[in-house]
Coordinates of C-alpha atoms in Angstrom, one line a residue:
M141 CA 37.9 -4.1 4.3
S142 CA 34.5 -4.6 1.9
E143 CA 34.0 -3.6 -2.0
L144 CA 31.0 -3.7 -3.7
I145 CA 30.9 -5.8 -7.0
S146 CA 28.5 -5.0 -9.7
L147 CA 27.7 -8.2 -11.4
T148 CA 24.7 -9.4 -14.2
F149 CA 23.3 -13.1 -14.2
T150 CA 21.2 -15.0 -16.3
P151 CA 17.7 -16.0 -14.3
E152 CA 19.1 -19.2 -14.2
Q153 CA 22.1 -18.1 -12.7
A154 CA 20.6 -15.4 -10.4
S155 CA 18.7 -18.3 -8.9
D156 CA 21.7 -21.0 -8.2
I157 CA 23.7 -19.8 -5.0
D158 CA 26.7 -22.0 -6.2
A159 CA 26.5 -20.4 -9.8
I160 CA 26.6 -17.1 -8.0
S161 CA 29.7 -17.9 -5.8
Q162 CA 31.3 -19.3 -9.1
I163 CA 30.9 -15.9 -10.8
V164 CA 32.1 -14.1 -7.7
N165 CA 35.3 -16.2 -7.6
N166 CA 35.6 -15.6 -11.5
E167 CA 35.5 -11.8 -11.0
K168 CA 38.0 -11.8 -8.0
K169 CA 40.3 -14.3 -10.0
S170 CA 40.0 -17.0 -7.0
R171 CA 38.8 -20.5 -6.3
S172 CA 38.8 -20.1 -2.7
I173 CA 36.5 -17.3 -2.0
S174 CA 33.9 -18.9 0.4
Q175 CA 30.0 -18.0 0.6
D176 CA 30.7 -16.5 4.0
N177 CA 32.8 -13.8 2.0
W178 CA 29.7 -12.3 -0.1
K179 CA 26.4 -11.0 0.4
I180 CA 23.8 -9.7 -2.0
V181 CA 23.1 -6.0 -1.5
K182 CA 20.4 -5.3 -4.5
R183 CA 18.8 -7.3 -7.0
S184 CA 16.8 -6.0 -10.1
I185 CA 15.5 -7.4 -13.3
D186 CA 16.8 -6.0 -16.5
A187 CA 14.0 -6.3 -19.5
R188 CA 15.5 -3.8 -21.8
G189 CA 16.5 -6.4 -24.5
R190 CA 15.5 -10.0 -25.5
N191 CA 17.7 -11.8 -23.3
V192 CA 16.3 -10.9 -19.8
K193 CA 19.1 -10.1 -17.1
I194 CA 19.6 -10.1 -13.3
R195 CA 21.6 -7.4 -12.4
M196 CA 23.2 -7.8 -8.8
Q197 CA 25.1 -5.6 -6.5
I198 CA 27.5 -7.8 -4.3
Q199 CA 29.2 -6.7 -1.1
F200 CA 32.6 -8.6 -0.9
S201 CA 35.2 -8.7 1.8
H202 CA 38.1 -11.1 2.7
S203 CA 36.5 -11.4 6.1
Q204 CA 33.4 -13.3 7.0
I205 CA 30.6 -11.1 6.7
K206 CA 28.1 -11.5 9.2
D207 CA 24.6 -9.8 9.6
E208 CA 22.6 -10.0 12.5
I209 CA 19.2 -7.6 12.8
Q210 CA 19.0 -6.5 16.4
R211 CA 16.4 -4.5 17.9
N212 CA 16.3 -3.2 21.7
Y213 CA 13.0 -3.3 22.7
Q214 CA 12.6 -2.4 26.2
N215 CA 9.9 -3.3 29.3
V216 CA 7.5 -0.5 29.2
K217 CA 4.9 -1.8 31.6
N218 CA 4.9 0.6 34.2
K219 CA 6.3 3.5 31.9
E220 CA 4.3 7.0 30.6
E221 CA 1.7 5.7 28.3
V222 CA 1.2 7.1 24.5
I223 CA -2.3 6.6 23.2
I224 CA -1.9 5.6 19.1
I225 CA -5.4 5.4 16.8
G226 CA -5.2 3.0 14.4
S227 CA -2.8 -0.3 14.2
G228 CA -1.5 0.4 10.2
P229 CA 1.8 0.4 9.8
A230 CA 2.4 4.3 10.9
G231 CA 0.8 3.2 14.4
L232 CA 2.3 -0.5 14.7
F233 CA 6.0 1.2 13.4
A234 CA 5.4 4.1 16.1
A235 CA 4.3 1.7 19.0
L236 CA 7.8 -0.4 18.2
K237 CA 9.7 3.0 18.5
L238 CA 8.2 4.3 21.6
I239 CA 9.4 0.8 23.2
E240 CA 12.6 1.2 22.0
Q241 CA 12.7 4.4 23.4
G242 CA 10.8 3.6 27.2
K243 CA 7.6 4.7 26.4
K244 CA 4.4 2.7 26.4
P245 CA 2.2 2.4 23.5
V246 CA -1.7 2.2 24.1
I247 CA -3.1 1.1 20.9
I248 CA -6.6 1.6 19.8
E249 CA -8.0 -0.1 16.9
R250 CA -11.6 0.2 15.6
G251 CA -11.1 -3.4 13.8
K252 CA -10.2 -7.1 14.9
D253 CA -6.7 -8.7 14.8
V254 CA -5.4 -10.4 11.7
R255 CA -7.0 -13.6 12.6
Q256 CA -10.7 -12.5 13.2
R257 CA -10.6 -10.1 10.5
R258 CA -9.8 -12.8 8.0
R259 CA -13.5 -13.9 8.6
D260 CA -15.0 -10.5 7.9
I261 CA -12.6 -10.4 4.6
A262 CA -14.0 -13.8 3.1
A263 CA -17.5 -12.6 3.7
I264 CA -17.3 -9.5 1.7
N265 CA -16.0 -11.9 -1.0
K266 CA -18.8 -14.6 -0.6
N267 CA -21.7 -12.9 0.7
H268 CA -21.0 -9.5 0.0
V269 CA -21.3 -8.5 3.7
V270 CA -19.3 -5.2 4.7
D271 CA -18.6 -4.9 8.0
N272 CA -18.1 -1.1 8.7
D273 CA -15.0 -1.9 11.4
S274 CA -13.3 -4.9 9.9
N275 CA -12.6 -5.2 5.9
Y276 CA -10.0 -4.5 3.6
C277 CA -9.1 -1.2 5.0
F278 CA -9.9 -1.6 8.8
G279 CA -8.5 -4.2 11.2
E280 CA -5.1 -5.1 12.5
G281 CA -2.2 -4.3 9.9
G282 CA -4.5 -1.7 8.3
A283 CA -4.8 -1.6 4.5
G284 CA -1.7 -3.4 3.4
T285 CA -2.1 -6.5 5.4
Y286 CA -4.7 -8.0 2.8
S287 CA -4.4 -6.2 -0.3
D288 CA -0.5 -7.1 -0.8
G289 CA 2.4 -6.2 1.0
K290 CA 3.9 -4.0 -1.6
L291 CA 7.4 -2.3 0.1
Y292 CA 8.4 -0.2 -2.7
T293 CA 8.6 3.4 -1.8
R294 CA 10.3 6.5 -3.4
S295 CA 10.5 8.1 0.6
K296 CA 14.1 7.4 0.9
K297 CA 15.1 11.0 1.9
R298 CA 12.1 10.9 4.6
G299 CA 13.9 8.1 6.7
S300 CA 15.5 5.2 6.9
V301 CA 13.5 2.6 4.6
L302 CA 16.6 0.3 5.5
E303 CA 15.3 0.4 9.3
V304 CA 11.6 -0.5 8.0
L305 CA 12.8 -3.5 6.1
E306 CA 15.1 -4.7 9.0
T307 CA 12.1 -4.6 11.3
L308 CA 9.9 -6.4 9.1
V309 CA 12.8 -9.4 8.6
F310 CA 13.3 -9.4 12.5
H311 CA 9.7 -10.3 12.9
G312 CA 9.6 -12.8 10.3
A313 CA 9.6 -11.4 6.3
K314 CA 12.3 -13.1 4.1
E315 CA 15.7 -11.4 3.9
D316 CA 14.7 -11.1 0.0
I317 CA 13.1 -7.9 1.0
L318 CA 16.5 -6.3 1.9
I319 CA 17.9 -6.2 -1.8
D320 CA 15.3 -6.8 -4.1
A321 CA 14.4 -3.5 -6.1
Q322 CA 10.8 -3.8 -6.0
P323 CA 10.4 -5.8 -2.5
H324 CA 6.8 -7.6 -1.5
I325 CA 5.6 -9.8 1.1
G326 CA 2.4 -11.0 -0.2
T327 CA -0.7 -10.8 1.6
N328 CA -0.6 -14.8 2.5
K329 CA 2.6 -14.0 4.4
L330 CA 1.9 -10.2 5.6
P331 CA -0.6 -11.1 8.6
K332 CA 1.6 -13.5 10.4
I333 CA 4.6 -10.8 10.3
I334 CA 1.8 -8.3 12.1
A335 CA 0.9 -11.0 14.6
N336 CA 4.7 -11.3 15.6
I337 CA 4.9 -7.2 15.8
R338 CA 1.6 -7.3 18.1
Q339 CA 3.4 -10.1 20.3
T340 CA 6.5 -7.8 20.5
I341 CA 4.2 -4.9 21.6
E342 CA 2.3 -6.7 24.0
S343 CA 5.3 -8.9 25.4
N344 CA 7.2 -5.5 26.3
G345 CA 4.2 -4.0 27.8
G346 CA 2.6 -2.2 25.3
E347 CA -1.1 -2.7 25.0
I348 CA -3.4 -3.2 22.0
H349 CA -7.4 -2.7 22.0
F350 CA -9.5 -4.1 19.3
N351 CA -12.7 -3.5 18.3
T352 CA -12.4 0.0 20.2
K353 CA -13.6 2.6 18.4
V354 CA -12.5 6.3 18.9
V355 CA -15.3 8.7 18.5
D356 CA -14.3 12.2 20.6
F357 CA -11.2 13.6 21.4
I358 CA -10.7 15.2 25.0
I359 CA -9.4 18.5 24.5
S360 CA -8.7 21.8 27.0
N361 CA -6.6 24.4 26.3
S362 CA -6.0 23.6 22.9
K363 CA -4.1 20.8 23.9
I364 CA -5.5 16.6 23.7
D365 CA -5.5 15.0 26.8
G366 CA -7.2 11.5 25.9
V367 CA -9.9 9.8 23.6
V368 CA -13.5 8.4 24.1
T369 CA -14.2 5.2 22.8
Q370 CA -17.8 4.2 21.4
N371 CA -18.5 2.5 25.1
G372 CA -18.0 5.9 26.8
D373 CA -14.8 4.8 28.4
K374 CA -12.3 7.5 28.7
I375 CA -8.5 6.7 28.0
L376 CA -6.1 9.2 28.9
A377 CA -2.3 10.1 28.0
K378 CA 0.0 13.3 27.4
N379 CA 0.3 12.3 24.1
T380 CA -1.5 10.9 21.0
I381 CA -0.6 9.8 17.6
L382 CA -3.5 10.0 15.1
A383 CA -2.4 6.7 12.5
T384 CA -6.0 6.0 11.2
G385 CA -5.7 5.3 7.3
H386 CA -6.9 7.1 4.5
S387 CA -10.3 5.7 4.9
A388 CA -11.3 6.4 8.2
R389 CA -13.9 9.1 7.2
D390 CA -15.6 9.5 10.4
I391 CA -12.5 10.7 12.0
Y392 CA -12.2 13.6 9.5
T393 CA -15.8 14.5 10.1
L394 CA -14.8 14.6 14.0
L395 CA -12.0 16.7 13.6
N396 CA -14.1 19.0 11.3
E397 CA -17.0 19.4 13.7
K398 CA -14.8 20.2 16.5
E399 CA -13.1 23.0 14.3
I400 CA -9.9 21.2 14.4
A401 CA -7.6 22.3 11.5
L402 CA -7.8 20.2 7.9
K403 CA -7.0 21.0 4.8
Y404 CA -7.9 19.8 1.4
K405 CA -5.1 17.4 -0.4
P406 CA -5.1 16.6 -4.2
F407 CA -5.5 12.7 -5.0
S408 CA -6.5 10.9 -7.9
M409 CA -9.4 8.5 -9.2
G410 CA -10.1 5.9 -11.7
I411 CA -10.3 2.2 -12.3
R412 CA -8.3 -1.0 -12.0
I413 CA -7.7 -2.7 -15.3
E414 CA -7.2 -6.6 -15.4
H415 CA -5.2 -8.2 -18.0
P416 CA -4.0 -11.8 -18.3
Q417 CA -0.8 -12.2 -17.0
E418 CA 0.7 -14.1 -19.5
L419 CA -0.1 -11.2 -21.9
I420 CA 2.0 -9.0 -19.8
D421 CA 4.6 -11.4 -19.3
K422 CA 5.1 -11.5 -23.3
I423 CA 5.0 -7.6 -24.0
Q424 CA 7.4 -7.2 -20.8
Y425 CA 9.7 -10.3 -21.4
S426 CA 9.4 -10.2 -25.3
C427 CA 8.9 -13.6 -25.4
N428 CA 6.0 -16.4 -26.0
E429 CA 6.7 -18.1 -22.6
R430 CA 7.8 -16.8 -19.6
N431 CA 11.4 -18.2 -18.2
P432 CA 10.3 -19.9 -15.2
Y433 CA 13.0 -18.8 -13.4
L434 CA 11.6 -15.4 -13.8
P435 CA 8.7 -13.6 -11.6
A436 CA 5.5 -12.5 -13.0
A437 CA 6.2 -9.6 -14.9
S438 CA 5.0 -6.2 -13.7
Y439 CA 4.6 -2.4 -15.4
K440 CA 4.8 1.1 -14.5
L441 CA 3.1 3.4 -17.1
V442 CA 2.5 7.2 -16.8
T443 CA 1.4 10.0 -19.1
Q444 CA -0.1 13.4 -19.7
I445 CA -3.4 13.9 -21.0
R446 CA -4.1 17.7 -21.8
D447 CA -3.7 19.2 -18.4
R448 CA -3.8 15.9 -16.1
G449 CA -1.4 13.3 -15.2
V450 CA -2.7 9.3 -15.6
Y451 CA -0.6 6.9 -14.3
S452 CA -0.6 3.5 -12.9
F453 CA -0.8 2.7 -9.5
C454 CA -0.7 -0.7 -7.3
M455 CA 0.3 -2.7 -10.2
C456 CA -0.1 -6.5 -9.1
P457 CA 1.4 -8.8 -11.3
G458 CA -0.1 -12.6 -10.4
G459 CA -2.6 -10.8 -8.7
F460 CA -6.2 -10.5 -7.5
I461 CA -8.8 -7.7 -7.7
V462 CA -10.5 -7.2 -4.4
P463 CA -13.4 -5.5 -2.8
A464 CA -12.0 -2.7 -0.6
A465 CA -15.7 -0.7 0.3
T466 CA -15.7 0.4 4.2
N467 CA -19.6 0.8 3.8
S468 CA -22.1 -1.7 2.0
G469 CA -23.6 1.3 0.0
E470 CA -20.0 1.6 -2.0
I471 CA -18.1 -0.4 -4.6
V472 CA -14.3 0.3 -4.2
V473 CA -11.7 -2.0 -5.8
N474 CA -8.2 -2.5 -4.9
G475 CA -5.6 -5.3 -5.7
M476 CA -3.5 -7.7 -4.2
S477 CA -0.9 -10.3 -5.4
P478 CA 0.0 -13.4 -3.0
S479 CA 3.5 -14.2 -2.1
K480 CA 4.1 -16.3 -5.3
R481 CA 2.4 -14.1 -7.8
N482 CA 0.9 -16.9 -9.2
S483 CA -2.3 -16.2 -10.3
V484 CA -3.4 -16.5 -14.0
F485 CA -4.3 -12.1 -13.9
S486 CA -2.6 -9.1 -13.5
N487 CA -4.2 -6.1 -12.8
S488 CA -2.8 -2.3 -11.8
G489 CA -4.9 0.6 -11.0
I490 CA -5.1 3.2 -13.8
V491 CA -5.9 6.4 -12.2
V492 CA -6.4 10.4 -13.4
E493 CA -5.6 13.8 -11.6
V494 CA -8.6 15.1 -10.2
K495 CA -8.5 18.9 -10.1
E496 CA -10.4 21.9 -8.4
E497 CA -12.8 22.5 -11.0
D498 CA -14.0 18.9 -10.3
L499 CA -15.1 19.9 -7.1
I500 CA -16.9 22.8 -7.7
P501 CA -20.1 21.3 -6.8
F502 CA -18.7 19.8 -3.2
E503 CA -17.6 23.2 -2.4
K504 CA -20.1 23.6 0.4
Y505 CA -18.1 20.6 2.1
G506 CA -15.0 22.9 2.5
E507 CA -12.0 20.9 3.0
L508 CA -13.8 17.8 2.8
R509 CA -14.8 18.2 -0.6
G510 CA -12.6 15.8 -2.0
L511 CA -13.4 13.2 0.5
E512 CA -17.1 13.8 -0.7
Y513 CA -16.6 13.3 -4.1
Q514 CA -14.9 10.2 -3.7
K515 CA -18.0 8.9 -1.8
S516 CA -20.4 10.4 -4.2
I517 CA -18.9 8.2 -7.2
E518 CA -18.3 4.9 -4.9
Q519 CA -22.1 5.3 -4.1
S520 CA -23.1 5.6 -7.5
M521 CA -21.0 2.5 -8.7
C522 CA -23.2 0.4 -6.4
Q523 CA -26.4 2.0 -7.1
L524 CA -25.6 0.7 -10.7
T525 CA -25.2 -2.7 -10.4
P526 CA -27.6 -5.5 -9.4
E527 CA -26.2 -7.1 -6.3
L528 CA -24.3 -5.5 -3.1
Q529 CA -20.3 -5.3 -4.0
V530 CA -20.8 -6.4 -7.7
A531 CA -18.8 -4.3 -10.0
P532 CA -19.4 -2.5 -12.8
A533 CA -17.0 -3.4 -15.5
Q534 CA -16.1 -3.0 -19.5
R535 CA -13.7 -4.3 -21.8
M536 CA -10.8 -2.3 -22.7
V537 CA -11.2 -1.6 -26.2
D538 CA -15.0 -1.4 -26.1
F539 CA -14.0 1.5 -23.2
V540 CA -12.3 3.3 -25.8
N541 CA -14.6 2.9 -28.8
K542 CA -17.5 3.6 -26.5
K543 CA -19.5 0.8 -26.5
T544 CA -21.1 -1.4 -23.9
S545 CA -19.6 -4.6 -23.5
S546 CA -21.7 -7.9 -24.7
K547 CA -19.8 -9.9 -22.5
L548 CA -16.8 -9.8 -20.2
N549 CA -13.6 -11.7 -19.5
T550 CA -13.3 -13.8 -16.6
T551 CA -12.0 -11.9 -13.8
S552 CA -10.3 -12.6 -10.2
Y553 CA -13.0 -10.4 -8.6
Q554 CA -14.8 -12.8 -6.4
P555 CA -18.4 -10.6 -6.1
G556 CA -18.6 -10.6 -9.7
L557 CA -18.8 -8.2 -12.7
H558 CA -21.8 -6.7 -14.1
S559 CA -21.2 -5.0 -18.0
L560 CA -21.7 -1.4 -18.0
P561 CA -20.5 1.6 -20.1
L562 CA -18.0 2.6 -17.6
H563 CA -17.3 5.5 -20.5
E564 CA -20.5 7.2 -19.4
I565 CA -21.0 6.2 -15.9
L566 CA -17.5 7.6 -14.9
P567 CA -17.5 11.5 -14.8
Q568 CA -16.3 13.5 -17.6
S569 CA -13.3 14.5 -16.2
I570 CA -12.0 10.7 -15.7
S571 CA -13.5 9.0 -18.5
P572 CA -12.0 10.4 -21.6
Y573 CA -8.7 10.7 -19.9
L574 CA -8.6 7.1 -19.4
S575 CA -9.8 6.6 -23.1
E576 CA -6.9 8.7 -24.6
S577 CA -4.3 7.1 -22.2
F578 CA -4.8 3.8 -23.0
K579 CA -4.4 4.4 -26.7
V580 CA -0.8 6.0 -25.4
F581 CA -0.1 2.8 -23.4
G582 CA -1.0 0.5 -26.1
K583 CA 1.8 2.3 -27.8
K584 CA 4.3 2.0 -25.3
M585 CA 3.5 -1.4 -24.7
K586 CA 2.6 -3.3 -27.9
G587 CA -0.9 -5.6 -27.0
Y588 CA -2.0 -3.7 -23.9
L589 CA -4.8 -2.2 -25.6
T590 CA -7.1 -5.4 -26.1
N591 CA -10.5 -6.4 -25.3
E592 CA -8.6 -9.5 -23.3
A593 CA -8.5 -6.9 -20.6
N594 CA -11.6 -5.9 -18.4
I595 CA -11.5 -2.3 -16.7
V596 CA -13.4 -2.2 -13.3
G597 CA -15.0 0.7 -11.2
V598 CA -13.8 2.2 -9.1
E599 CA -10.3 2.6 -8.2
S600 CA -11.1 5.2 -5.4
R601 CA -8.9 5.2 -2.7
T602 CA -5.1 5.6 -3.8
S603 CA -4.7 8.4 -1.0
S604 CA -6.3 10.8 1.4
P605 CA -8.1 13.4 0.1
V606 CA -7.3 15.1 3.4
N607 CA -4.4 16.5 5.2
I608 CA -4.3 17.1 8.6
P609 CA -1.7 20.1 8.8
R610 CA 1.2 19.8 11.4
D611 CA 4.3 21.7 12.5
K612 CA 7.4 21.1 10.2
E613 CA 9.5 20.8 13.0
T614 CA 7.6 19.1 16.3
L615 CA 5.3 17.3 13.9
E616 CA 2.6 18.1 16.5
H617 CA -0.8 19.6 14.9
I618 CA -0.5 23.0 14.0
Q619 CA -3.3 24.1 16.4
I620 CA -3.6 21.3 19.2
K621 CA -0.6 20.3 21.1
N622 CA 0.4 16.6 21.8
L623 CA -1.4 15.4 18.9
Y624 CA 0.7 14.0 16.4
P625 CA -1.1 13.3 12.7
C626 CA 0.8 10.6 11.4
G627 CA 0.9 8.1 8.1
E628 CA -1.3 7.8 5.3
G629 CA -4.4 9.1 6.5
A630 CA -2.9 12.2 7.8
G631 CA -1.4 13.0 4.4
Y632 CA 1.9 12.2 4.8
A633 CA 2.8 8.8 3.5
G634 CA 1.7 6.5 0.5
G635 CA 2.1 3.0 1.4
I636 CA 3.6 0.5 4.0
V637 CA 7.0 1.5 4.2
S638 CA 6.5 5.1 3.7
A639 CA 3.6 5.5 6.8
A640 CA 6.0 3.2 8.6
I641 CA 8.5 5.7 8.2
D642 CA 6.5 8.4 9.4
G643 CA 5.4 6.5 12.6
I644 CA 9.1 6.2 13.5
K645 CA 9.4 9.9 13.2
C646 CA 6.4 11.2 14.6
A647 CA 7.7 8.7 17.9
E648 CA 10.9 10.0 17.7
R649 CA 9.5 13.8 17.7
L650 CA 6.9 13.1 20.3
I651 CA 9.8 11.5 22.5

C-alpha cells in the first residue's frame, strides 16, 4: 500500500536525487528507505516569497514501486481503413488509438515529414520564403512541433491527460513531463518524438501520405465516403477524421462551398511581447540573479479592460519569436522555447477578445467572418513592412505613449523587425485595450512595463475562429455522417494535449 507525501525543497535539494531521498527518510523517520520505494508524482515552483521553493508530491511505499508504460499496438495492415486528414496531435493520437483498437489509420498530410519540414522553416527565417504547405503550422506533428511543445492544459475533465503524456514518454519524451506542473518538451526534442510516433503507426500497418492535400470530399446521401487529393486521386473509407488544425483555411472554404455546416467561434488577437529573460527572472524570483538550479521564469497575466478580456497566451521563457505565416502575403508571429529554455529572451502573446461588433464589416462572409477578419489584419501587417516576413514592432512604453520608436531592442525574431506605430496600425478594438492592459500588468509585475521590451505584430492564430459542429454523443458532424471533426481546427481543443485528447475521443466514438 502506498501513500502520498507533500514535501518542500530548496532548488538545490530538488535537483539532487540523494538529497530528496534523505529528506524522504527523515520524513518517514527511517534510514533505510531505498530510492525504489518512492517516486515524484508532482513537482511545482513556489515563487511567492523571496526564497523560492520547490514543492513535490511523493508517492511512498514499503514495497518496490515499478512503473512501466505499455501500449497494446496491433498489426492493422489488413484491417478496416479510417481516413485521418492531418498529422497534428489530434490526427496522430487518433491513429494510435485506432491501432490499439484494431483499425487501420490512413493519414493524409498536406505538408512534409519533420526532417524535410525543417528546411522549409529555415527558408522562412533566412530567405523569408513561405511554402504554403510546409511551414510552422503545416507538416508532420502540426503547429506544436516547431513552436515549442508546451503540454500544459486545463482540459483534465475532457479525457486522460496522463494517457497522452505517457504515450509521449513511450515515444521518447523525458519522464519529467509526467510530474511537472507545466510540462514542456521543447521544439528541439519534439520532432524526434513525432518521428517515433510515425514509426509506430507505420510498423503496425498504418499509412501516412505526405505532400498530399485534400481538395474535395466524396459525399453521398449525407454521408462521407472518402476524399479527393490534389492529384485527382480518390481515397475511400467508411469513416473520416478531420484534424487539419486552426490554419487550414482552404478546408473551411471547401466546407462552406459545399454548404456543410460551420459556425463562427469567438477568438482573440493581439501582439507578441519580448522582454530580456533576465528581467522576467528578477521580477518573478525577486532576485538580482537567477539561481542556476531554477528554470527560466514564466508568467501568466489576465485582466478585464472594460468589456474585453486581455491575457497572456503561449508564454515562452528562454525562447524565440518565430514567423508563423502560412502564406507569403501575411505576417503572423508565434513563440517557442528549446528544451533548456536558455535563450536570453522571454516572449508571450498578449491578446484581446474579439467582439461581434468588430466583425460587422465582414458580415457578408457569414460563419467565416472571423477568419476573414484575421486575414485582413495579417495581410495589412505585411503590406506595411519593407520586406516579406519582416514584422512591424514598437517598444512597449512607446506604444503606451503613442510614440513611434526611434529604435528597437535586439530581438530573437530572425527575419527582422521594422519600427512602425502599432498603436495606430492595430484595430482600435485591440490597440487601446493592449495599452491599458500593459499599465495594469506593469503594476502586477513591477518592471514589466518597460522600453526594454518590444511588441511585435501580429499574434492572430491563438485558436480557430471557426467551429465545425458535431453531435455531442457520437462526435460525428451534425450534418454529414461518418465525418468526425476533431481537435483545434474544428474548435474543440487549444493546444497539444487537448488536441491529442480530442483525437483519442473521436477514435473511440468512431469505433
